[in-house]
């Protein structure tokens, strides 16, 4: 019987050694140590053996069972580690590989591209580019731009206010880039030539208006600056953007912070300003008018200089002009996009057309 136990031990060790996976090992465990295993049966039947065999069979059988159990235990750990390493190696993800299918590298958003083009043109004309806060104080957005409390012009712009219990209607999302006129003059003595591109916010939403949009502000202040300089500057800028044959016109308008105020239009680059296409049909871009409206402008109101008098802006010695227009409008016109909201839907099929 003891010899048989030793044979079982040899067989079991060979099977354990040969087990290549956790399930092979479990099979060997059941076969040699399970309830129906031969060794288990021998140990269970010790009481039925002749008394002189009970001692040797019992001690050899228990010794072999313990040896096999510990062999299996150590083999289990080894197999688990090997299996883990194998699956880690097989499932490794190379995060540096391109996606499937590989996509082209991204490109600059058409609004950013248009903004940079405007900046380049204005830097070429000697202007510096400044940035200002999008969350703005009521003082800069309205008061210092000559909109006193209760001024009806405050109602013209539907404003997003940022409120808490203490600061009702004091802090807002800027409705235009014009607040930077005052901020820039506060910290720069004249002469000053600057543009401010940036995000602006109004409660607006349709095909040509969105709640978040971009404007470019322009400000030129110095001695002897006139409305003719404004017109020449706008003409130079718009010819760079829309082509050398463009004309501009200014129409009387009202803004509280410029006097006189104008709106400016550029001659239509599709029909050349005639309002009609070559086949005689009405030009759809300018709707047959020959002119495309772009933005607002005017001579800086002396009252605005009054808010920055300490920085050297004396309306008796300096004059200036300011202008502001929407970047989306320029991008829509240049790229023939009919709905401004398409720029912000972030559908790459639309955006990658402008790479
Ligand atoms: C202004 O915002 C003035 N600050 C412009 C100005 C600057 C006048 C300096 C005088 C001196 P207005 O509200 O007209 O003006 O807006 C200017 C341009 O911003 C518009 O012509 C339009 O192109 C664009 N715009 C206005 N609201 C939206 C909107 N919700 N979505 C997209 N573009 C808009």
Coordinates of C-alpha atoms and ligand atoms in Angstrom, one line a residue:
X1 CA 0.0 0.0 0.0
X2 CA 2.8 2.4 0.9
X3 CA 4.4 1.6 -2.5
X4 CA 1.1 2.4 -4.2
X5 CA 1.0 5.7 -2.4
X6 CA 4.6 6.5 -3.6
X7 CA 3.5 5.7 -7.2
X8 CA 0.5 8.0 -6.8
X9 CA 2.9 10.7 -5.5
X10 CA 5.1 10.3 -8.6
X11 CA 2.2 10.4 -11.0
X12 CA 0.6 13.4 -9.3
X13 CA 3.9 15.4 -9.2
X14 CA 4.4 14.7 -13.0
X15 CA 0.8 15.9 -13.7
X16 CA 1.3 19.0 -11.5
X17 CA 4.5 19.8 -13.3
X18 CA 3.0 19.4 -16.7
X19 CA 0.0 21.6 -15.9
X20 CA 0.2 24.6 -18.2
X21 CA -2.8 26.6 -16.9
X22 CA -4.9 27.1 -13.8
X23 CA -7.5 24.8 -15.2
X24 CA -5.0 22.0 -15.9
X25 CA -3.8 22.3 -12.3
X26 CA -7.3 22.2 -10.9
X27 CA -8.0 19.0 -12.9
X28 CA -4.8 17.4 -11.4
X29 CA -5.9 18.6 -7.9
X30 CA -9.3 16.9 -8.3
X31 CA -7.8 13.8 -9.8
X32 CA -5.2 13.3 -7.0
X33 CA -6.6 15.0 -3.9
X34 CA -10.4 15.3 -4.6
X35 CA -13.1 13.4 -2.8
X36 CA -13.0 10.5 -5.3
X37 CA -9.2 10.4 -5.6
X38 CA -7.4 7.1 -4.9
X39 CA -5.2 8.7 -2.2
X40 CA -8.3 10.1 -0.4
X41 CA -9.9 6.6 -0.6
X42 CA -6.8 5.0 0.9
X43 CA -6.6 7.5 3.8
X44 CA -10.4 7.1 4.5
X45 CA -10.0 3.3 4.6
X46 CA -7.1 3.2 7.1
X47 CA -9.3 1.9 9.9
X48 CA -10.0 -1.2 7.8
X49 CA -6.4 -2.1 7.3
X50 CA -4.5 -4.7 9.4
X51 CA -3.2 -2.9 12.5
X52 CA 0.5 -3.2 11.5
X53 CA -0.2 -1.3 8.2
X54 CA -2.2 1.5 9.6
X55 CA 0.8 3.5 10.9
X56 CA 3.0 3.4 7.8
X57 CA 0.1 3.9 5.4
X58 CA -1.4 6.8 7.4
X59 CA 1.9 8.6 7.9
X60 CA 3.0 8.2 4.2
X61 CA -0.4 9.0 2.9
X62 CA -0.8 12.2 5.0
X63 CA 2.8 13.2 4.1
X64 CA 2.2 12.8 0.4
X65 CA -1.1 14.6 0.6
X66 CA 0.5 17.6 2.3
X67 CA 3.4 17.6 -0.1
X68 CA 1.0 17.5 -3.1
X69 CA -1.2 20.3 -1.6
X70 CA 1.8 22.6 -1.1
X71 CA 3.2 21.8 -4.5
X72 CA -0.2 22.7 -6.0
X73 CA -0.3 25.9 -4.0
X74 CA 3.1 27.2 -5.1
X75 CA 2.3 26.2 -8.7
X76 CA -1.0 28.1 -8.6
X77 CA 0.8 31.3 -7.7
X78 CA 3.4 30.8 -10.5
X79 CA 0.7 30.1 -13.0
X80 CA -1.4 33.1 -12.0
X81 CA 1.6 35.4 -12.4
X82 CA 2.5 33.9 -15.8
X83 CA -1.1 34.2 -17.0
X84 CA -1.3 37.8 -15.8
X85 CA 1.9 38.7 -17.5
X86 CA 0.7 37.0 -20.7
X87 CA -2.6 38.8 -20.8
X88 CA -0.8 42.1 -20.0
X89 CA 1.6 41.5 -22.9
X90 CA -1.2 40.5 -25.3
X91 CA -3.6 43.3 -24.3
X92 CA -1.1 46.1 -24.3
X93 CA -2.4 49.3 -25.8
X94 CA 0.1 51.5 -27.5
X95 CA -1.4 54.9 -26.8
X96 CA 1.1 56.5 -29.2
X97 CA -0.4 54.6 -32.2
X98 CA -2.7 56.7 -34.5
X99 CA -6.5 56.0 -34.1
X100 CA -8.2 53.7 -36.6
X101 CA -8.8 54.9 -39.2
X102 CA -5.9 57.4 -38.8
X103 CA -7.1 61.0 -38.9
X104 CA -5.3 64.0 -40.3
X105 CA -3.7 66.4 -37.8
X106 CA -6.2 69.1 -36.8
X107 CA -6.1 72.6 -38.1
X108 CA -7.0 76.1 -37.0
X109 CA -10.6 77.0 -36.5
X110 CA -12.0 79.4 -39.2
X111 CA -12.8 82.0 -36.6
X112 CA -9.3 81.9 -35.1
X113 CA -7.9 82.0 -38.7
X114 CA -10.0 85.1 -39.5
X115 CA -9.0 86.8 -36.2
X116 CA -5.3 86.2 -36.9
X117 CA -5.7 87.6 -40.4
X118 CA -7.3 90.8 -39.0
X119 CA -4.6 91.0 -36.4
X120 CA -1.9 90.7 -39.1
X121 CA -3.4 93.5 -41.2
X122 CA -3.7 95.8 -38.2
X123 CA -0.2 95.1 -36.9
X124 CA 0.9 96.0 -40.4
X125 CA -0.8 99.4 -39.9
X126 CA 1.1 100.0 -36.7
X127 CA -1.6 98.9 -34.1
X128 CA -0.8 96.8 -31.0
X129 CA -3.0 93.9 -30.1
X130 CA -4.5 93.8 -26.6
X131 CA -6.7 91.5 -24.7
X132 CA -9.3 92.3 -22.0
X133 CA -11.5 90.5 -19.5
X134 CA -14.7 88.7 -20.7
X135 CA -16.2 89.0 -17.2
X136 CA -16.4 92.8 -17.0
X137 CA -17.5 95.5 -14.6
X138 CA -20.6 97.5 -15.4
X139 CA -18.4 100.6 -15.1
X140 CA -16.3 99.7 -18.2
X141 CA -19.0 98.1 -20.2
X142 CA -21.5 101.0 -19.8
X143 CA -20.8 103.8 -17.4
X144 CA -17.3 104.9 -18.7
X145 CA -18.6 104.5 -22.3
X146 CA -21.1 107.3 -21.6
X147 CA -24.1 105.2 -20.7
X148 CA -25.2 106.8 -17.4
X149 CA -27.5 104.8 -15.1
X150 CA -30.9 104.4 -16.7
X151 CA -29.6 105.5 -20.1
X152 CA -31.9 104.0 -22.7
X153 CA -28.9 102.7 -24.7
X154 CA -28.2 100.2 -21.8
X155 CA -31.4 98.5 -23.0
X156 CA -30.1 98.1 -26.5
X157 CA -27.9 95.2 -25.5
X158 CA -29.4 92.2 -23.8
X159 CA -26.8 91.6 -21.1
X160 CA -25.8 88.4 -19.2
X161 CA -25.3 89.6 -15.6
X162 CA -23.1 87.7 -13.1
X163 CA -24.8 88.4 -9.9
X164 CA -24.6 87.6 -6.2
X165 CA -26.7 89.2 -3.4
X166 CA -24.3 92.1 -3.0
X167 CA -23.4 92.9 -6.7
X168 CA -26.7 93.0 -8.6
X169 CA -26.1 94.3 -12.1
X170 CA -22.5 95.3 -11.4
X171 CA -20.7 92.4 -13.0
X172 CA -21.5 91.1 -16.4
X173 CA -20.2 89.2 -19.5
X174 CA -19.0 92.0 -21.7
X175 CA -21.5 92.7 -24.5
X176 CA -18.9 94.2 -26.7
X177 CA -15.1 94.8 -26.8
X178 CA -15.5 98.5 -26.3
X179 CA -14.8 98.4 -22.5
X180 CA -11.2 97.9 -23.5
X181 CA -11.1 101.4 -24.9
X182 CA -11.3 102.8 -21.4
X183 CA -9.1 100.1 -19.8
X184 CA -6.4 100.7 -22.5
X185 CA -6.4 104.5 -22.1
X186 CA -6.2 104.2 -18.3
X187 CA -2.8 102.6 -18.5
X188 CA -1.4 104.0 -21.8
X189 CA -0.8 107.7 -22.4
X190 CA -1.6 109.0 -25.9
X191 CA -0.8 108.5 -28.7
X192 CA -2.5 105.0 -28.7
X193 CA -3.2 102.7 -31.6
X194 CA -4.7 99.4 -30.5
X195 CA -7.1 96.6 -31.4
X196 CA -8.8 94.2 -29.1
X197 CA -10.1 90.9 -30.5
X198 CA -12.1 88.7 -28.1
X199 CA -15.2 86.9 -27.1
X200 CA -18.4 88.9 -26.3
X201 CA -21.8 87.8 -25.1
X202 CA -25.4 88.8 -25.7
X203 CA -28.8 87.1 -25.2
X204 CA -29.2 86.5 -29.0
X205 CA -29.6 83.4 -31.1
X206 CA -30.5 83.1 -34.8
X207 CA -28.7 82.4 -38.0
X208 CA -26.6 85.6 -37.8
X209 CA -26.5 86.1 -34.0
X210 CA -25.2 83.8 -31.3
X211 CA -25.0 84.2 -27.5
X212 CA -21.2 84.0 -27.7
X213 CA -19.5 85.7 -30.6
X214 CA -16.3 87.5 -31.3
X215 CA -15.6 91.2 -32.0
X216 CA -12.6 93.3 -32.9
X217 CA -12.3 96.7 -31.3
X218 CA -10.1 99.4 -32.8
X219 CA -9.0 102.6 -31.1
X220 CA -6.7 105.3 -32.4
X221 CA -6.0 108.4 -30.3
X222 CA -3.6 111.2 -30.9
X223 CA -3.3 114.8 -32.1
X224 CA -5.3 115.8 -35.1
X225 CA -7.0 112.4 -35.8
X226 CA -10.1 112.8 -37.9
X227 CA -13.0 110.9 -39.4
X228 CA -11.1 110.8 -42.7
X229 CA -8.4 108.8 -40.9
X230 CA -11.1 106.4 -39.7
X231 CA -12.3 105.9 -43.2
X232 CA -8.8 105.4 -44.6
X233 CA -8.0 102.9 -41.9
X234 CA -11.2 100.9 -42.5
X235 CA -10.6 101.0 -46.2
X236 CA -7.0 99.7 -45.9
X237 CA -8.1 96.9 -43.6
X238 CA -11.1 95.8 -45.6
X239 CA -9.2 95.8 -48.9
X240 CA -6.7 93.4 -47.4
X241 CA -9.6 91.2 -46.2
X242 CA -12.0 91.4 -49.2
X243 CA -9.8 92.4 -52.1
X244 CA -8.1 95.5 -53.5
X245 CA -11.1 96.8 -55.5
X246 CA -13.4 97.2 -52.4
X247 CA -14.9 100.5 -51.5
X248 CA -16.4 101.5 -48.2
X249 CA -19.2 103.8 -47.1
X250 CA -20.2 105.2 -43.8
X251 CA -23.8 105.9 -42.7
X252 CA -24.9 108.1 -39.8
X253 CA -25.7 106.0 -36.7
X254 CA -25.8 106.4 -32.9
X255 CA -23.5 105.0 -30.2
X256 CA -23.3 106.7 -26.8
X257 CA -19.5 106.6 -26.8
X258 CA -18.7 108.0 -30.2
X259 CA -19.8 111.4 -31.7
X260 CA -20.4 111.5 -34.6
X261 CA -21.2 107.8 -34.9
X262 CA -21.5 105.7 -38.1
X263 CA -22.1 102.2 -39.4
X264 CA -19.7 101.2 -42.1
X265 CA -20.4 98.9 -45.1
X266 CA -18.0 97.3 -47.6
X267 CA -18.9 97.1 -51.3
X268 CA -20.1 93.6 -52.2
X269 CA -17.2 91.4 -53.4
X270 CA -19.5 89.1 -55.3
X271 CA -21.3 91.6 -57.6
X272 CA -18.6 94.3 -57.3
X273 CA -21.1 96.7 -55.7
X274 CA -23.6 96.7 -58.6
X275 CA -26.1 94.6 -56.8
X276 CA -26.5 92.4 -59.9
X277 CA -24.7 89.3 -61.1
X278 CA -23.3 88.9 -64.6
X279 CA -26.5 87.1 -65.8
X280 CA -28.5 90.1 -64.6
X281 CA -30.0 88.3 -61.6
X282 CA -30.0 90.0 -58.2
X283 CA -26.9 89.4 -56.1
X284 CA -27.9 87.1 -53.1
X285 CA -25.0 88.1 -50.9
X286 CA -25.8 91.8 -50.6
X287 CA -29.4 91.3 -51.6
X288 CA -29.1 93.6 -54.5
X289 CA -28.0 96.6 -52.5
X290 CA -24.3 96.5 -53.5
X291 CA -23.1 97.0 -49.9
X292 CA -22.6 94.7 -47.0
X293 CA -23.0 96.0 -43.4
X294 CA -20.0 95.3 -41.2
X295 CA -19.9 97.2 -37.9
X296 CA -20.0 100.4 -36.0
X297 CA -17.5 103.3 -35.5
X298 CA -17.1 106.9 -34.8
X299 CA -15.0 109.7 -33.2
X300 CA -14.4 109.0 -29.5
X301 CA -16.9 111.1 -27.5
X302 CA -15.2 113.8 -25.3
X303 CA -17.2 112.5 -22.4
X304 CA -15.3 109.2 -22.6
X305 CA -12.0 111.1 -22.5
X306 CA -13.3 112.7 -19.3
X307 CA -13.1 109.2 -17.6
X308 CA -9.4 108.9 -18.5
X309 CA -8.3 112.6 -18.1
X310 CA -5.7 111.7 -15.5
X311 CA -3.9 109.5 -18.0
X312 CA -3.4 112.5 -20.3
X313 CA -6.5 112.3 -22.5
X314 CA -7.5 116.0 -22.8
X315 CA -10.2 116.4 -25.4
X316 CA -8.8 119.9 -26.2
X317 CA -5.5 118.3 -27.3
X318 CA -6.3 114.8 -28.6
X319 CA -9.0 113.3 -30.7
X320 CA -9.5 109.7 -31.7
X321 CA -11.7 107.2 -33.6
X322 CA -13.0 103.8 -32.6
X323 CA -14.5 101.0 -34.5
X324 CA -15.9 97.5 -33.7
X325 CA -17.2 94.7 -35.8
X326 CA -18.0 90.9 -35.6
X327 CA -15.4 88.3 -36.6
X328 CA -18.1 85.7 -37.4
X329 CA -19.6 88.1 -39.9
X330 CA -16.2 88.5 -41.7
X331 CA -15.7 84.7 -41.7
X332 CA -19.3 84.0 -42.9
X333 CA -18.8 86.4 -45.8
X334 CA -15.3 85.2 -46.7
X335 CA -16.3 81.5 -46.6
X336 CA -19.9 81.8 -47.8
X337 CA -21.3 80.3 -44.6
X338 CA -25.0 81.1 -44.2
X339 CA -25.5 80.2 -40.5
X340 CA -23.1 81.5 -37.9
X341 CA -24.0 78.7 -35.5
X342 CA -22.3 76.2 -37.8
X343 CA -18.9 77.6 -36.6
X344 CA -19.7 76.4 -33.0
X345 CA -21.5 73.1 -33.6
X346 CA -18.0 71.6 -33.9
X347 CA -18.9 69.2 -36.8
X348 CA -15.5 68.4 -38.2
X349 CA -17.0 67.8 -41.7
X350 CA -17.9 71.5 -41.7
X351 CA -14.8 72.8 -40.0
X352 CA -12.2 70.8 -42.1
X353 CA -13.4 72.5 -45.3
X354 CA -11.4 75.6 -44.1
X355 CA -8.0 74.0 -43.5
Ligands
LIG1 C1 -21.1 97.4 -31.0 O1 -21.0 96.4 -30.3 C2 -20.2 98.6 -30.7 N1 -19.4 98.4 -29.5 C3 -19.3 98.8 -31.9 C4 -18.5 100.1 -31.9 C5 -17.2 100.1 -31.5 C6 -19.1 101.3 -32.2 C7 -16.5 101.3 -31.4 C8 -18.4 102.5 -32.2 C9 -17.1 102.5 -31.8 P1 -23.0 96.6 -32.5 O2 -23.9 96.2 -31.4 O3 -23.6 97.1 -33.7 O4 -21.9 97.6 -32.0 O5 -22.1 95.3 -32.8 C10 -21.1 95.3 -33.8 C11 -21.1 94.0 -34.6 O6 -21.0 92.9 -33.8 C12 -22.4 93.8 -35.5 O7 -22.3 94.5 -36.7 C13 -22.4 92.3 -35.7 O8 -21.5 92.0 -36.8 C14 -21.7 91.8 -34.4 N2 -22.7 91.2 -33.5 C15 -23.5 91.8 -32.7 N3 -24.3 91.0 -32.0 C16 -23.9 89.7 -32.4 C17 -24.3 88.4 -32.1 N4 -25.2 88.1 -31.2 N5 -23.8 87.4 -32.8 C18 -22.8 87.6 -33.8 N6 -22.4 88.8 -34.1 C19 -22.9 89.9 -33.4

